[in-house]
Amino acid sequence: MRGWLIFPLLMLFSAVPIEAGEIRGTGDLGVVVERAKGSLQVIETSGNSVLGRIDGLGDLSHASVVFSRDERYAYVFGRDGGLTKVDVLERRVVARVIQSGNSIGGAISQDGRLIAVSNYEPGGVRIFDAETLDPVADIPADYGEGQRSKVVGLVDAPGNRFIFSLWDAGEIWSVGMSDPENPVTTKYRDVGKNPYDALITPDGRYYIAGLYGEDGLALLDLWYPERGVKRILNEYGKGEQKLPVYKMPHLEGWAKAGRHLFIPAVGQHQVLVVDTDNWQEIDRLAVHGQPVFVMARPDGRQIWVNFAFPNNDTIQVIDTRDLKLVETLKPGKGVLHMEFEPRGGEVWVSVRDIDRLQVYDTTDFSMLADRPAEKPSGIFLSARAHRTGL
Amino acid sequence: MRGWLIFPLLMLFSAVPIEAGEIRGTGDLGVVVERAKGSLQVIETSGNSVLGRIDGLGDLSHASVVFSRDERYAYVFGRDGGLTKVDVLERRVVARVIQSGNSIGGAISQDGRLIAVSNYEPGGVRIFDAETLDPVADIPADYGEGQRSKVVGLVDAPGNRFIFSLWDAGEIWSVGMSDPENPVTTKYRDVGKNPYDALITPDGRYYIAGLYGEDGLALLDLWYPERGVKRILNEYGKGEQKLPVYKMPHLEGWAKAGRHLFIPAVGQHQVLVVDTDNWQEIDRLAVHGQPVFVMARPDGRQIWVNFAFPNNDTIQVIDTRDLKLVETLKPGKGVLHMEFEPRGGEVWVSVRDIDRLQVYDTTDFSMLADRPAEKPSGIFLSARAHRTGL
């Protein structure tokens, strides 16, 4: 089933061997979510080609993916509560559980042994064995008088911790999983109204949640957890009424370059520059539309930005050296995601409305590859296995 | 030949399948240099076990290793000028060339297509095709009136560049290899007397060379190459006469955590803390001996230090939060190298004189594994494939 069906089609645009189950390295592999089909495309970045497809993954709207520590397996978090473990080398589903009715993301523990999923319904976090997908722990997001909250902004953190936010409760929880039988939960209350998404900085130190219900951001410094959650950037989110907000920005995409954090303004055609030494906003950069993903090239020298509808045919690139716009690209309608190769020389772009997957050189901005894909959205390269918060 | 010979021996201390040539991921693999035997041990970090051995690599004193972009192949740079490509999955030598008489290190280009080797004799850099090891370019380190220099401190940099230093000439050269047929060399002259080693910061921005012949360090900011090389830390190296210098510190091991660079003092029982915003020394930390490797845990929260003879039975750990010593470990005589797993939860340590390879938990400092190895020195995990300067 898995290799030969797609072989004739892939022959047309692949120069490398594409047999499933071959002996090969996994450091240059990746998957692309094809939302409409409920499938993943398996890609490789050495020849920028498509290797094959894995079907049967359910509802992949807003799906995300993490990788096993050996970079062989991808864990796919579907909106329908499906958690699927796929073998990227053999291109097949290894295990699949429907773990809730409505899910919004997941994470893999620092040691690679645990998969956590954050759920809307029933609200909470469920934790599974990465090997088998057997249930390990269930952490209902209970608060107040028998209420249960939707959970968002789930990330992994150093010390085998998972951190997440409770939309309804306005809380941030940190769960230590060093002993999987006995999760140790620390709760931070009254962090702000309706946290809607969060990020962890690449060094695993700062957890930052966006607040839908009020201005500013909630910051937890994991080097000093006893200091609790504080509010930063009190102006953040203010004025989002001035323009309709087409899409809440993805916090996962915030970019840290040196001491600067680049974050999408809510509802504004701006990228904000924040000094992480004092959490003050130091600049606002005018861009083409409402930013969705604001991502740093791995060396921190460039920031790549895509935009919400109706400006989602465009990518802009900012040079962090002088905070100047250096390039505007027009890949086509529906630029949904960008993923840098780990050493930053090339970047993959999904262009949903024209069913294309494109690869660009980040030095001269030339297009290096242009492949068909069915309504591609998220792109996830296996190098994420080695990173915190991805 | 390759799998079954070593199988019975390895059965004794491995719990995972160890057959060579199996289908498996490569993100959790690594190699350990066994200097005396001229061999590599192949290890995996998920079960902290030894998978097998690759023999026939020549003189591996001072050997270093880089990984292919797919994490399947390791390129081994031997002191005897041997460049060997090994297949870590199948555990065999794929290609081997004796490319010079005396070599001191190598690098892999950002795009993964080129391998560069720096040579003492004949002095210069040779560049090879990563696939075949066919020669691509030869860059003799000529200077002055028909003189040729030994080359040291070779690293890769963003934009498919290689940067290196000329020991005899006191120069730093930057070679652009975007067009492999036409290397473009930029030479920085009079950078200081006898550069002996160098590092590039993890973001690929700063190239810093140590100077044997005078005090201070030579800094090239690759974001502003037109500004040339400047001298920083003018006190660096001063006073090394006060104590005998048992071993020049490895610059590769310098650690960046946040805006701080941690560097070994030359000949002193100290680690220096440097602010990379202004390149001023801001602190000196007293440690157990003359530091050799000063390495940051990937999250930047800890600095691990090993020491020169006669203090080479010890590792010390510094918490970067308050610059305080938090742990002193005694792995045994001859601690030569330390390598963090990419997400930082565990660290591998080679202990030459007692022929052991040890793994420690970086949170509670417990020993997680203790494996036999023949005079182990350098440890190289495949995650280096995704990093600049490693």
CSV table of N, CA, C and O in Angstrom, one decimal, chain A residues 79-81 98-104 118-126 148-151 168:
chain,number,residue,atom,x,y,z
A,79,ARG,N,-7.2,18.4,15.0
A,79,ARG,CA,-8.3,19.2,15.6
A,79,ARG,C,-9.4,18.4,16.2
A,79,ARG,O,-10.1,18.7,17.2
A,80,ASP,N,-9.6,17.2,15.6
A,80,ASP,CA,-10.6,16.3,16.1
A,80,ASP,C,-10.3,15.4,17.3
A,80,ASP,O,-11.0,14.5,17.7
A,81,GLY,N,-9.1,15.8,17.9
A,81,GLY,CA,-8.7,15.0,19.1
A,81,GLY,C,-7.9,13.8,18.8
A,81,GLY,O,-7.5,13.0,19.6
A,98,ILE,N,-7.9,8.4,19.4
A,98,ILE,CA,-8.8,9.6,19.5
A,98,ILE,C,-8.9,9.9,21.0
A,98,ILE,O,-9.5,9.2,21.7
A,99,GLN,N,-8.1,10.9,21.4
A,99,GLN,CA,-7.9,11.1,22.8
A,99,GLN,C,-8.8,12.1,23.4
A,99,GLN,O,-8.8,12.3,24.6
A,100,SER,N,-9.6,12.8,22.6
A,100,SER,CA,-10.5,13.8,23.1
A,100,SER,C,-11.4,14.2,22.0
A,100,SER,O,-11.3,13.7,20.9
A,101,GLY,N,-12.4,15.1,22.3
A,101,GLY,CA,-13.3,15.5,21.2
A,101,GLY,C,-12.8,16.7,20.4
A,101,GLY,O,-13.3,16.9,19.3
A,102,ASN,N,-11.9,17.4,21.0
A,102,ASN,CA,-11.5,18.7,20.4
A,102,ASN,C,-10.2,19.1,20.9
A,102,ASN,O,-10.1,19.5,22.1
A,103,SER,N,-9.2,19.1,20.1
A,103,SER,CA,-7.8,19.3,20.6
A,103,SER,C,-7.2,20.5,19.9
A,103,SER,O,-7.6,20.9,18.8
A,104,ILE,N,-6.1,21.0,20.5
A,104,ILE,CA,-5.6,22.2,19.9
A,104,ILE,C,-4.0,22.2,19.9
A,104,ILE,O,-3.4,23.2,19.5
A,118,SER,N,-3.1,19.1,24.5
A,118,SER,CA,-4.0,20.0,25.2
A,118,SER,C,-5.4,20.0,24.5
A,118,SER,O,-5.5,20.0,23.3
A,119,ASN,N,-6.4,19.9,25.3
A,119,ASN,CA,-7.7,19.7,24.8
A,119,ASN,C,-8.7,20.8,25.2
A,119,ASN,O,-8.6,21.4,26.3
A,120,TYR,N,-9.6,21.1,24.3
A,120,TYR,CA,-10.7,22.0,24.6
A,120,TYR,C,-11.9,21.2,25.3
A,120,TYR,O,-12.5,21.7,26.2
A,121,GLU,N,-12.1,20.0,24.8
A,121,GLU,CA,-13.3,19.3,25.2
A,121,GLU,C,-13.0,17.8,25.3
A,121,GLU,O,-12.7,17.1,24.3
A,122,PRO,N,-12.9,17.2,26.5
A,122,PRO,CA,-13.0,17.8,27.8
A,122,PRO,C,-11.7,18.6,28.1
A,122,PRO,O,-10.6,18.1,27.8
A,123,GLY,N,-11.8,19.8,28.8
A,123,GLY,CA,-10.6,20.6,28.9
A,123,GLY,C,-9.6,20.1,29.8
A,123,GLY,O,-9.9,19.6,31.0
A,124,GLY,N,-8.4,20.0,29.4
A,124,GLY,CA,-7.3,19.5,30.2
A,124,GLY,C,-6.1,19.1,29.3
A,124,GLY,O,-6.1,19.3,28.1
A,125,VAL,N,-5.2,18.4,29.9
A,125,VAL,CA,-4.0,17.9,29.2
A,125,VAL,C,-3.9,16.4,29.4
A,125,VAL,O,-4.1,15.9,30.5
A,126,ARG,N,-3.8,15.6,28.4
A,126,ARG,CA,-3.5,14.2,28.5
A,126,ARG,C,-2.1,13.9,28.0
A,126,ARG,O,-1.6,14.4,27.1
A,148,ARG,N,-14.4,23.6,34.5
A,148,ARG,CA,-13.3,23.0,33.7
A,148,ARG,C,-13.0,23.9,32.5
A,148,ARG,O,-13.9,24.4,31.9
A,149,SER,N,-11.7,24.1,32.3
A,149,SER,CA,-11.3,25.1,31.3
A,149,SER,C,-10.7,24.5,30.0
A,149,SER,O,-10.1,23.4,30.1
A,150,LYS,N,-10.9,25.1,28.9
A,150,LYS,CA,-10.2,24.8,27.7
A,150,LYS,C,-8.7,25.1,28.0
A,150,LYS,O,-8.3,26.0,28.7
A,151,VAL,N,-7.9,24.3,27.3
A,151,VAL,CA,-6.4,24.4,27.5
A,151,VAL,C,-5.8,24.9,26.2
A,151,VAL,O,-6.1,24.3,25.1
A,168,ASP,N,-10.4,29.6,30.0
A,168,ASP,CA,-11.5,30.0,30.8
A,168,ASP,C,-11.1,30.5,32.2
A,168,ASP,O,-11.7,31.4,32.8
